[in-house]
CSV table of C-alpha atoms and ligand atoms in Angstrom, one decimal:
chain,number,residue,atom,x,y,z
A,274,MET,CA,-51.4,11.3,-3.1
A,275,ASN,CA,-51.2,14.6,-1.2
A,276,LYS,CA,-48.6,17.2,-2.0
A,277,ILE,CA,-46.2,16.1,0.8
A,278,SER,CA,-46.2,12.4,-0.2
A,279,TYR,CA,-45.9,13.4,-3.9
A,280,THR,CA,-42.8,15.5,-3.0
A,281,PHE,CA,-41.5,12.6,-0.9
A,282,VAL,CA,-41.8,10.1,-3.9
A,283,ILE,CA,-40.0,12.6,-6.2
A,284,ILE,CA,-37.2,13.0,-3.7
A,285,MET,CA,-36.9,9.2,-3.3
A,286,ILE,CA,-36.7,8.7,-7.1
A,287,PHE,CA,-34.0,11.3,-7.5
A,288,GLY,CA,-32.2,10.0,-4.5
A,289,TYR,CA,-32.2,6.5,-6.0
A,290,LEU,CA,-31.1,7.7,-9.4
A,291,GLY,CA,-28.3,9.7,-7.7
A,292,CYS,CA,-27.0,6.7,-5.7
A,293,SER,CA,-27.3,4.2,-8.5
A,294,LYS,CA,-25.6,6.6,-10.9
A,295,GLN,CA,-22.6,6.8,-8.5
A,296,SER,CA,-22.3,3.1,-7.8
A,297,SER,CA,-22.8,1.9,-11.3
A,298,SER,CA,-20.3,4.4,-12.7
A,299,TYR,CA,-17.6,3.6,-10.2
A,300,GLN,CA,-15.6,1.0,-12.1
A,301,PRO,CA,-11.9,1.2,-11.2
A,302,THR,CA,-9.7,0.7,-14.2
A,303,ILE,CA,-6.0,-0.1,-14.7
A,304,ALA,CA,-3.8,2.7,-16.1
A,305,ASN,CA,-1.5,0.4,-18.2
A,306,PRO,CA,-3.4,-0.6,-21.4
A,307,ASN,CA,-1.0,-3.6,-21.7
A,308,ALA,CA,-1.7,-5.1,-18.3
A,309,THR,CA,-1.5,-8.9,-18.3
A,310,THR,CA,-4.6,-11.0,-17.8
A,311,GLU,CA,-3.4,-12.0,-14.4
A,312,THR,CA,-3.0,-8.3,-13.5
A,313,LYS,CA,-6.5,-7.6,-14.7
A,314,ASN,CA,-7.8,-10.5,-12.7
A,315,LEU,CA,-6.1,-9.4,-9.5
A,316,HIS,CA,-7.4,-5.8,-10.0
A,317,GLU,CA,-10.9,-7.1,-10.5
A,318,ARG,CA,-10.7,-9.3,-7.4
A,319,MET,CA,-9.7,-6.2,-5.5
A,320,VAL,CA,-12.6,-4.3,-6.8
A,321,GLN,CA,-15.1,-7.1,-6.0
A,322,LEU,CA,-13.6,-7.7,-2.5
A,323,MET,CA,-14.0,-4.1,-1.7
A,324,LYS,CA,-17.7,-4.6,-1.8
A,325,ARG,CA,-17.4,-7.3,0.9
A,326,GLY,CA,-15.0,-5.7,3.2
A,327,ILE,CA,-11.5,-4.5,4.0
A,328,MET,CA,-8.5,-6.8,3.6
A,329,TYR,CA,-6.0,-6.9,6.3
A,330,GLY,CA,-2.3,-6.7,5.3
A,331,HIS,CA,1.0,-7.1,7.2
A,332,GLN,CA,4.5,-6.1,6.1
A,333,ASP,CA,7.1,-8.9,5.9
A,334,ASP,CA,4.6,-11.2,7.5
A,335,LEU,CA,6.2,-14.5,6.3
A,336,VAL,CA,9.9,-13.8,6.5
A,337,TYR,CA,10.3,-12.9,10.2
A,338,GLY,CA,8.3,-12.1,13.3
A,339,HIS,CA,8.7,-10.8,16.8
A,340,THR,CA,10.8,-13.8,18.0
A,341,TRP,CA,11.7,-15.7,14.8
A,342,LYS,CA,13.4,-15.5,11.5
A,343,THR,CA,12.6,-18.5,9.4
A,344,GLU,CA,10.3,-19.0,6.5
A,345,GLY,CA,6.6,-19.3,6.6
A,346,VAL,CA,5.6,-18.9,10.2
A,347,SER,CA,3.6,-15.6,10.5
A,348,ASP,CA,2.8,-13.9,13.8
A,349,VAL,CA,-0.7,-13.1,12.4
A,350,LYS,CA,-1.4,-16.8,11.6
A,351,GLN,CA,-0.2,-17.9,15.0
A,352,VAL,CA,-2.5,-15.5,16.7
A,353,THR,CA,-5.6,-15.8,14.5
A,354,GLY,CA,-5.3,-19.1,12.7
A,355,ASP,CA,-5.3,-17.4,9.3
A,356,PHE,CA,-2.8,-15.4,7.3
A,357,PRO,CA,-3.3,-11.8,6.2
A,358,ALA,CA,-4.9,-11.3,2.8
A,359,VAL,CA,-2.3,-8.8,1.8
A,360,PHE,CA,1.5,-9.2,2.2
A,361,GLY,CA,3.9,-6.3,2.1
A,362,TRP,CA,7.5,-6.8,1.0
A,363,GLU,CA,10.4,-4.4,1.1
A,364,ILE,CA,13.0,-4.4,-1.6
A,365,GLY,CA,15.4,-1.6,-0.6
A,366,ASP,CA,19.0,-2.5,-1.4
A,367,LEU,CA,17.9,-4.6,-4.4
A,368,GLU,CA,18.9,-1.6,-6.6
A,369,LEU,CA,22.4,-1.9,-5.4
A,370,GLY,CA,22.7,-5.4,-6.6
A,371,LYS,CA,22.7,-6.9,-3.1
A,372,SER,CA,21.1,-10.2,-2.4
A,373,TYR,CA,19.6,-9.1,1.0
A,374,SER,CA,17.2,-6.3,1.6
A,375,LEU,CA,17.9,-3.4,4.0
A,376,ASP,CA,15.9,-5.4,6.5
A,377,SER,CA,18.2,-8.5,6.0
A,378,VAL,CA,15.8,-10.6,4.0
A,379,SER,CA,17.2,-12.4,1.0
A,380,PHE,CA,15.6,-11.5,-2.3
A,381,ASP,CA,15.3,-15.2,-3.1
A,382,GLU,CA,13.2,-15.6,0.0
A,383,ILE,CA,11.1,-12.6,-1.0
A,384,ARG,CA,10.6,-14.1,-4.4
A,385,LYS,CA,9.5,-17.4,-2.9
A,386,GLY,CA,7.2,-15.6,-0.5
A,387,ILE,CA,5.6,-13.6,-3.3
A,388,GLN,CA,5.1,-16.8,-5.3
A,389,TRP,CA,3.6,-18.6,-2.3
A,390,VAL,CA,1.2,-15.8,-1.6
A,391,ASP,CA,0.1,-15.6,-5.2
A,392,ALA,CA,-0.5,-19.3,-5.4
A,393,ALA,CA,-2.4,-19.2,-2.1
A,394,GLY,CA,-4.8,-16.5,-3.4
A,395,GLY,CA,-3.4,-13.6,-1.5
A,396,PHE,CA,-2.2,-10.1,-2.6
A,397,ASN,CA,1.4,-8.9,-2.8
A,398,THR,CA,2.5,-5.2,-2.3
A,399,ILE,CA,6.1,-4.0,-2.6
A,400,SER,CA,7.5,-1.0,-1.0
A,401,TRP,CA,10.9,0.5,-1.9
A,402,HIS,CA,13.2,2.4,0.4
A,403,CYS,CA,15.5,3.1,-2.6
A,404,ASN,CA,19.0,4.3,-1.6
A,405,ASN,CA,20.1,7.8,-2.5
A,406,PRO,CA,21.6,7.7,-6.0
A,407,LEU,CA,23.3,11.0,-5.6
A,408,THR,CA,25.0,10.8,-2.2
A,409,GLY,CA,25.3,7.0,-1.9
A,410,GLY,CA,23.4,7.3,1.4
A,411,ASN,CA,20.2,5.5,2.2
A,412,ALA,CA,16.6,6.5,1.5
A,413,TRP,CA,16.6,8.7,4.6
A,414,ASP,CA,19.6,10.7,3.4
A,415,VAL,CA,18.1,14.2,2.9
A,416,SER,CA,21.4,16.1,2.8
A,417,SER,CA,20.8,17.2,-0.7
A,418,ASN,CA,17.8,18.7,-2.5
A,419,GLN,CA,19.2,17.9,-5.9
A,420,VAL,CA,18.7,14.1,-5.8
A,421,VAL,CA,15.6,13.8,-7.9
A,422,LYS,CA,16.8,16.4,-10.4
A,423,SER,CA,20.1,14.6,-10.7
A,424,ILE,CA,18.6,11.3,-11.7
A,425,LEU,CA,16.1,12.6,-14.2
A,426,PRO,CA,17.1,12.6,-17.9
A,427,ASN,CA,20.1,15.0,-18.4
A,428,GLY,CA,21.0,14.8,-14.7
A,429,ASN,CA,24.5,13.8,-13.8
A,430,LYS,CA,23.2,10.7,-11.9
A,431,HIS,CA,20.8,9.6,-14.5
A,432,GLU,CA,23.0,6.7,-15.6
A,433,ALA,CA,23.4,5.6,-12.0
A,434,TYR,CA,19.6,5.6,-11.6
A,435,LEU,CA,19.1,3.6,-14.8
A,436,LYS,CA,21.4,0.9,-13.3
A,437,MET,CA,19.3,0.8,-10.2
A,438,LEU,CA,16.1,0.5,-12.2
A,439,GLU,CA,17.7,-2.3,-14.2
A,440,GLN,CA,18.4,-4.3,-11.0
A,441,THR,CA,14.9,-3.7,-9.8
A,442,ALA,CA,13.2,-4.6,-13.1
A,443,ASP,CA,15.2,-7.8,-13.3
A,444,PHE,CA,13.8,-8.9,-10.0
A,445,LEU,CA,10.3,-7.9,-10.9
A,446,LEU,CA,10.6,-9.8,-14.1
A,447,SER,CA,11.7,-12.9,-12.1
A,448,LEU,CA,8.4,-13.0,-10.3
A,449,LYS,CA,6.8,-15.9,-12.2
A,450,ASP,CA,4.0,-18.3,-11.2
A,451,LYS,CA,4.1,-22.0,-11.9
A,452,ASN,CA,2.9,-21.5,-15.4
A,453,GLY,CA,5.7,-19.1,-16.1
A,454,ALA,CA,3.3,-16.0,-16.1
A,455,LEU,CA,4.4,-12.8,-14.4
A,456,ILE,CA,2.9,-12.5,-11.0
A,457,PRO,CA,0.8,-9.3,-10.6
A,458,VAL,CA,2.0,-7.1,-7.7
A,459,ILE,CA,1.1,-3.7,-6.3
A,460,PHE,CA,4.2,-1.5,-6.4
A,461,ARG,CA,4.3,1.5,-4.0
A,462,PRO,CA,7.6,3.4,-4.5
A,463,PHE,CA,8.4,7.0,-3.4
A,464,HIS,CA,5.9,6.9,-0.5
A,465,GLU,CA,5.3,9.4,2.2
A,466,ASN,CA,6.5,12.0,-0.2
A,467,THR,CA,4.6,14.9,1.3
A,468,GLY,CA,6.9,14.6,4.3
A,469,SER,CA,10.6,15.5,4.0
A,470,TRP,CA,12.3,12.4,5.5
A,471,PHE,CA,13.1,10.6,2.3
A,472,TRP,CA,15.2,12.1,-0.6
A,473,TRP,CA,12.1,12.2,-2.7
A,474,GLY,CA,10.2,14.3,0.0
A,475,LYS,CA,8.5,17.6,-0.3
A,476,ASP,CA,11.3,19.9,0.7
A,477,LEU,CA,13.8,18.0,-1.4
A,478,CYS,CA,12.3,18.3,-4.9
A,479,SER,CA,9.7,20.3,-6.8
A,480,ALA,CA,6.3,18.7,-7.5
A,481,GLU,CA,7.2,18.8,-11.1
A,482,ASP,CA,10.4,16.8,-10.7
A,483,TYR,CA,8.7,14.3,-8.3
A,484,ILE,CA,6.0,13.6,-10.8
A,485,ALA,CA,8.6,13.3,-13.6
A,486,LEU,CA,10.4,10.7,-11.5
A,487,TRP,CA,7.3,8.6,-11.4
A,488,HIS,CA,6.7,8.9,-15.1
A,489,PHE,CA,10.2,8.1,-16.0
A,490,THR,CA,10.3,5.1,-13.7
A,491,ILE,CA,7.1,3.6,-15.0
A,492,LYS,CA,8.0,4.2,-18.6
A,493,PHE,CA,11.2,2.3,-17.9
A,494,PHE,CA,9.3,-0.6,-16.4
A,495,ASN,CA,6.7,-0.6,-19.1
A,496,GLN,CA,9.5,-0.7,-21.7
A,497,LYS,CA,10.9,-3.8,-19.9
A,498,GLY,CA,7.6,-5.5,-20.4
A,499,LEU,CA,6.6,-5.2,-16.7
A,500,ASN,CA,2.9,-5.4,-17.4
A,501,ASN,CA,2.2,-7.1,-14.1
A,502,ILE,CA,2.2,-4.1,-11.9
A,503,LEU,CA,-0.5,-2.0,-10.3
A,504,TYR,CA,1.0,1.3,-9.1
A,505,ALA,CA,0.1,2.7,-5.7
A,506,TYR,CA,0.7,6.3,-4.6
A,507,SER,CA,0.7,6.9,-0.9
A,508,SER,CA,1.5,10.3,0.5
A,509,ALA,CA,2.1,11.0,4.1
A,510,SER,CA,-0.9,12.0,6.2
A,511,GLY,CA,-1.9,15.5,7.2
A,512,PHE,CA,-3.6,16.7,4.0
A,513,THR,CA,-7.0,18.3,4.5
A,514,THR,CA,-8.3,18.9,1.0
A,515,SER,CA,-8.2,17.0,-2.2
A,516,ASP,CA,-6.2,19.8,-3.9
A,517,GLU,CA,-3.6,19.3,-1.2
A,518,TYR,CA,-3.6,15.6,-1.8
A,519,LEU,CA,-3.2,16.1,-5.5
A,520,GLU,CA,-0.4,18.6,-5.3
A,521,ARG,CA,2.2,15.9,-5.9
A,522,TYR,CA,0.0,13.1,-7.3
A,523,PRO,CA,1.8,11.5,-10.3
A,524,GLY,CA,-1.4,11.3,-12.4
A,525,ASP,CA,-4.4,9.2,-13.3
A,526,ASP,CA,-2.6,8.0,-16.4
A,527,ILE,CA,-0.1,6.0,-14.4
A,528,ILE,CA,-1.6,5.4,-10.9
A,529,ASP,CA,-4.0,2.6,-10.1
A,530,ILE,CA,-4.3,2.7,-6.3
A,531,ILE,CA,-4.3,5.8,-4.0
A,532,GLY,CA,-3.9,6.1,-0.3
A,533,PHE,CA,-1.7,7.4,2.5
A,534,ASP,CA,0.3,6.3,5.5
A,535,GLU,CA,-0.6,7.3,9.0
A,536,TYR,CA,0.5,6.0,12.4
A,537,GLN,CA,-0.6,6.4,16.0
A,538,GLY,CA,2.3,7.8,18.0
A,539,ASN,CA,1.1,7.3,21.6
A,540,VAL,CA,-1.9,6.5,23.7
A,541,ASP,CA,-3.0,10.1,24.0
A,542,ASP,CA,-2.9,10.4,20.2
A,543,LYS,CA,-5.9,8.2,19.7
A,544,GLU,CA,-8.4,10.9,18.8
A,545,ASN,CA,-6.0,12.7,16.5
A,546,TYR,CA,-5.1,9.5,14.8
A,547,MET,CA,-8.7,8.5,14.2
A,548,GLN,CA,-9.5,12.0,13.0
A,549,SER,CA,-6.6,12.1,10.6
A,550,ILE,CA,-7.6,8.7,9.1
A,551,SER,CA,-11.1,9.8,8.6
A,552,THR,CA,-10.1,13.1,7.0
A,553,GLY,CA,-7.7,11.3,4.7
A,554,LEU,CA,-10.1,8.5,3.8
A,555,ASP,CA,-12.9,11.0,3.1
A,556,ILE,CA,-10.7,12.6,0.5
A,557,VAL,CA,-9.0,9.5,-0.9
A,558,THR,CA,-12.3,7.5,-1.3
A,559,THR,CA,-14.0,10.4,-2.9
A,560,LEU,CA,-11.1,10.9,-5.4
A,561,ALA,CA,-11.0,7.2,-6.0
A,562,LYS,CA,-14.7,7.2,-7.0
A,563,GLN,CA,-14.3,10.2,-9.2
A,564,ASN,CA,-11.3,8.9,-11.0
A,565,ASN,CA,-11.9,5.1,-10.9
A,566,LYS,CA,-9.0,4.2,-8.6
A,567,ILE,CA,-8.8,1.8,-5.7
A,568,PRO,CA,-8.4,3.4,-2.3
A,569,ILE,CA,-6.3,2.0,0.5
A,570,LEU,CA,-4.8,2.8,3.9
A,571,ALA,CA,-1.3,2.0,2.7
A,572,GLU,CA,0.5,1.8,6.0
A,573,THR,CA,-0.6,2.2,9.5
A,574,GLY,CA,-0.1,0.9,13.1
A,575,PHE,CA,0.8,1.7,16.6
A,576,GLU,CA,4.3,0.6,17.5
A,577,SER,CA,4.3,-2.0,20.2
A,578,ILE,CA,0.5,-1.9,20.3
A,579,PRO,CA,0.4,-0.7,24.0
A,580,ASP,CA,-3.5,-0.4,23.8
A,581,SER,CA,-5.0,-3.8,24.3
A,582,SER,CA,-8.2,-2.9,22.4
A,583,TRP,CA,-6.5,-0.9,19.7
A,584,TRP,CA,-7.9,-3.1,16.9
A,585,THR,CA,-11.5,-2.9,17.7
A,586,ALA,CA,-11.7,0.5,19.5
A,587,THR,CA,-9.3,2.5,17.4
A,588,LEU,CA,-8.4,1.1,14.0
A,589,TRP,CA,-11.6,-0.6,13.1
A,590,PRO,CA,-14.0,2.3,14.0
A,591,ALA,CA,-11.6,4.6,12.1
A,592,ILE,CA,-11.9,2.7,8.8
A,593,LYS,CA,-15.0,0.5,8.9
A,594,ASP,CA,-17.3,2.9,7.2
A,595,TYR,CA,-15.1,3.4,4.2
A,596,GLN,CA,-15.0,1.4,1.1
A,597,ILE,CA,-11.3,0.7,0.8
A,598,SER,CA,-9.4,-2.3,-0.5
A,599,TYR,CA,-7.0,-2.9,2.3
A,600,VAL,CA,-5.3,-1.7,5.4
A,601,LEU,CA,-1.7,-2.7,6.0
A,602,THR,CA,0.1,-2.6,9.4
A,603,TRP,CA,3.9,-2.4,9.4
A,604,ARG,CA,6.5,-5.1,10.2
A,605,ASN,CA,7.3,-7.1,13.3
A,606,ALA,CA,11.0,-6.8,13.5
A,607,HIS,CA,12.8,-9.9,14.9
A,608,ASP,CA,15.8,-7.9,16.1
A,609,ARG,CA,14.1,-4.9,17.7
A,610,ALA,CA,12.0,-5.9,20.7
A,611,THR,CA,9.6,-2.9,20.5
A,612,HIS,CA,9.3,-2.5,16.7
A,613,PHE,CA,6.2,-4.5,15.9
A,614,TYR,CA,2.7,-3.6,14.6
A,615,ALA,CA,0.8,-6.9,14.6
A,616,PRO,CA,0.4,-9.0,17.7
A,617,PHE,CA,2.2,-12.3,18.4
A,618,PRO,CA,1.1,-15.0,20.8
A,619,GLY,CA,0.9,-13.5,24.3
A,620,GLN,CA,1.1,-9.9,23.2
A,621,GLY,CA,-1.4,-7.6,25.0
A,622,SER,CA,-3.7,-6.9,22.0
A,623,ALA,CA,-3.7,-10.5,20.7
A,624,SER,CA,-7.3,-11.4,21.8
A,625,ASP,CA,-8.6,-8.1,20.5
A,626,PHE,CA,-6.9,-8.8,17.2
A,627,VAL,CA,-8.9,-12.1,17.0
A,628,THR,CA,-12.1,-10.1,17.6
A,629,PHE,CA,-11.0,-7.8,14.8
A,630,LYS,CA,-10.3,-10.7,12.5
A,631,ASN,CA,-13.8,-12.1,13.3
A,632,GLU,CA,-15.5,-8.9,12.3
A,633,LYS,CA,-17.7,-9.8,9.3
A,634,ARG,CA,-16.1,-7.1,7.1
A,635,THR,CA,-12.4,-7.7,7.8
A,636,LEU,CA,-10.9,-10.0,5.3
A,637,PHE,CA,-8.0,-12.4,5.9
A,638,MET,CA,-6.5,-15.0,3.5
A,639,LYS,CA,-9.3,-17.6,3.8
A,640,ASP,CA,-11.9,-14.9,3.2
A,641,VAL,CA,-10.4,-13.8,-0.2
A,642,GLN,CA,-10.0,-17.1,-1.9
A,643,PRO,CA,-10.8,-16.9,-5.7
A,644,GLU,CA,-13.9,-18.9,-6.6
B,739,LIG,C1,10.9,1.5,8.6
B,739,LIG,C2,11.4,0.7,9.8
B,739,LIG,C3,12.9,0.4,9.4
B,739,LIG,C4,12.9,-0.4,8.1
B,739,LIG,C5,12.2,0.4,7.0
B,739,LIG,C6,12.1,-0.4,5.7
B,739,LIG,O1,9.6,2.0,8.9
B,739,LIG,O2,10.7,-0.4,10.0
B,739,LIG,O3,13.4,-0.4,10.4
B,739,LIG,O4,14.2,-0.7,7.7
B,739,LIG,O5,10.9,0.7,7.4
B,739,LIG,O6,11.4,-1.6,5.8
């Protein structure tokens, strides 16, 4: 062997050792040491599926669509012949003791939907636009920068927040499968916190208080025996370094899944959108590998999908080279004609969405069936 090829072999060996070290040591773990068997299984399925591709998720997929509001239809199924693999659910207003969510879906229907998805081999993720416990306004009421402080221990709204948590925990404890076991769910509260449009946002509380809110909430749920939850943290987009992403990160000791939310605003925004996704996923997937977390694109979409090839020419190229568990597009409102993020039959991007679905590495419900 001459000197050049000898050097080449050495480089190859070290290169191989470097790669194999990284892939063999990346083993996402669950923060809660008391996680149930079902939760461990769900988590492991996510880890394994990540090696095969990226799951597609849709918010409120089963409970209403662009032109309907009955149970079990699904715009995604009507367009592609299959359901999403991940189903997002919204529980805002549950904490007030109401029986319908802020998006007018009954919590009984949500429970049934979660049970159906679990039995069908899909994944459930829950978001929470929690009402403002200090002002009595909704999640978007940012009139006070004292809300988080007021609901932490010793705050004057702490008791009120405890009542809200009680209501929420009762619902989460009612999510049982046919064997009576708690259904594992991905819970993603206090999202987009690096923006300032929710009462838990950046200009409305200190990083310390935001992190304390997470810890307090999870401790409360753990004490309730909610060992069926994987916790997802998703900031807003726009961060450009891992330090920036971690500024308000609640901590590896409680978080299982990390990601962010990013939307395309208009047709001219395509390049910026793709660039922002790529910057964000570079950071999030690197952190996930370092800290054994599962990375996701927690929320995304282009309202009304006015670009007929958006799925294969924008979204897919932006995410396809990343190892992430899932991407979730937002809801198809039944009562707001332009507020939809997945196609329905006849919508301009429907055929492109079928092409997206047929990509080898996009995973829908039939692709993620447990063995
Ligand atoms: C927002 C919009 C609202 C909705 C809220 C909670 O992004 O879709 O219409 O009430 O999410 O689901």
